Amino acid sequence: MAGRIEDYALIGDGRTAALVGRDGSIDWLCMPRFDASALFASLLGTEEHGFWKLAPVAENVEHSWRYRSGSLVLETTHRTREGEVRVTDFMPVGDGSHVIRLVEGVRGRMAMRMDLAVRFDYGSAVPWVSRSELGDLRAISGPHKVVLRTNAPLRGSSHQTTVSEFTVYKGDAIRFVMSYGASHEEDPPPIEPRRWLDDTNRFWRDWSDRCTLQTPWNDIFRRSLLTLKALIYRPTGGIVAAPTTSLPEDLGGVRNWDYRFCWLRDSTFTLLALMDSGYIDEARAWRDWLTRAVAGNPEQAHILYGIGGERLLPEIELDWLPGYEGSKPVRVGNAAIAQFQLDVYGELFDALFQARSRGMSDDKEGRRVGQALIKHLERVWREPDEGIWEVRGGRRHFVHSKVMAWVAFDRAVRSVETFRKDDPTAAELPVNHWRAIRDEIHAEVCEHGFDRELNSFVQSYGSKALDASLLLIAHMGFLPQDDPRVIGTVAAVEKHLMREGFILRYETEGQEADGLPGNEGAFLPCSFWYADNLIGLGRCEEAHALIERLIGICNDLGLVSEEYDVRAKRQVGNFPQAFTHVALVNTILNYSRAIGPSKERGSGTDHSESRAGESIAAQ
């Protein structure tokens, strides 16, 4: 049975990633890409669905683990009275083809056991296992092949697994190298583990050392940046929301989604985290991925894409997998790709605005794509949508969506006012028209999206429901942080959506817009947004306490999922979650600068006197 979500570590190579449990079992791995089918899927089922365990035989073993400083190389130490062994797990940065596990004797002796059960296609395909001419273990099924090379003895078992039993003495070094390849091609060539260990550790250390910022929470700050780096698909620059699918938001429930894709929703937050931490190359690659992904007919823009920009991501259910702790269905693909969400336009335009305002150069194709998108938005901004949370209860006039439509036009106007004021071609742009739409949206939201009885903005026009996305109103410059309506909204969110110090997205019980049964945990990015508002309002002591509380639920390696179940005191949702780590980075930056995010992203001005900036439409 899989462990608790927080009982896993992440290793990766810039193309895919694996989850390694405290018990030494790799229970989740897709190869050769994040979104490929899994060959270890016991995380969502049982050992029958694939795993790779390497652990001591003895009972009462003391275990500890850590990442090497500034690295994604994982070291797990096992201790008994008789001996001590260190297991090093890592994936060489490269082509998504190798997982290396090294066992070293540190003291005395220790009996060890390795169990390997390769199950391709999410645990549904038991491979044909044979030995190569060189004695390497080879497992083949359909297009897939893995080769295991080791200096330990191997034998087959009656459970269709491969077993290795060996004793490690001080100074011994046992290696296991698993390599993935296409079944119709030659076996992947052997690699030298020690050299790749040094190269891999150096790669992560060199990257990590580029961040010289000092914060009150340096360790967790830099670990979050490393986690974000590990979730970037290096060939394209796309950032997956998480390396997993169907880890439940409600234990035993149906809120199980595939997050191995790239959401436009995350774009601005991610760019800010990377750029403000000094990682301009990664931010530029993400910016370029954005503009390629949305290129095309603006009416066909999606809210999420594959890591290469793919648009066809049909959602299917894998009925042979029982799900994590019985949470069914297990889903592959994401039907939300077909939804209409107005907020993505604002996220996209703000992302490009923030990039250019921080000195990143523009590109002509980006301008053309943006102008087509803003023209499309002129026609559709009045329509209801599914909103930022991809609800499945029908379209509504969500307030956050309208605010983000306002952001798109606001950034377009501000772009021309500053970055293109000396450009003669800018005179051809309908800036006054954009300005008029921006003001119309602002007036409509303030009229229909604010409830005077609650003294708060609400989830959708005419609703009494609260929504944590309303915490972003000041961040985006829609209203100043100290506007009484913003202060009232922050207070209402605290009153109605806070549970034991954590913020829900919205109330799920009796919520028609949600459209799903069951509940969910507190949504951790929303809790960070609440901290950002506290910072903006000068309530820094409260913000500090909340940040400490949020950091406290990260696991001992500094990893965190999407949500937190305040009743079970457990992490829930896909893991580790980029959106949460991005929010953590940005909130720590906001606190460290002792200024609110609204001053950074929205300039703190009202909608009629906008500060200059940049947008994809008018770069």
PDB file of C-alpha atoms in Angstrom, residues 90 94 183 231 389 415 567:
ATOM      1  CA  PHE A  90      18.878  10.133  -8.649  1.00  0.00           C
ATOM      2  CA  GLY A  94      19.312  14.181 -19.891  1.00  0.00           C
ATOM      3  CA  SER A 183      11.416  -2.006 -27.696  1.00  0.00           C
ATOM      4  CA  LEU A 231       8.987  20.310 -12.950  1.00  0.00           C
ATOM      5  CA  TRP A 389     -11.301  26.540 -10.440  1.00  0.00           C
ATOM      6  CA  SER A 415       1.815  48.775 -22.642  1.00  0.00           C
ATOM      7  CA  ARG A 567      -9.214  17.165   9.789  1.00  0.00           C
TER       8      ARG A 567
END
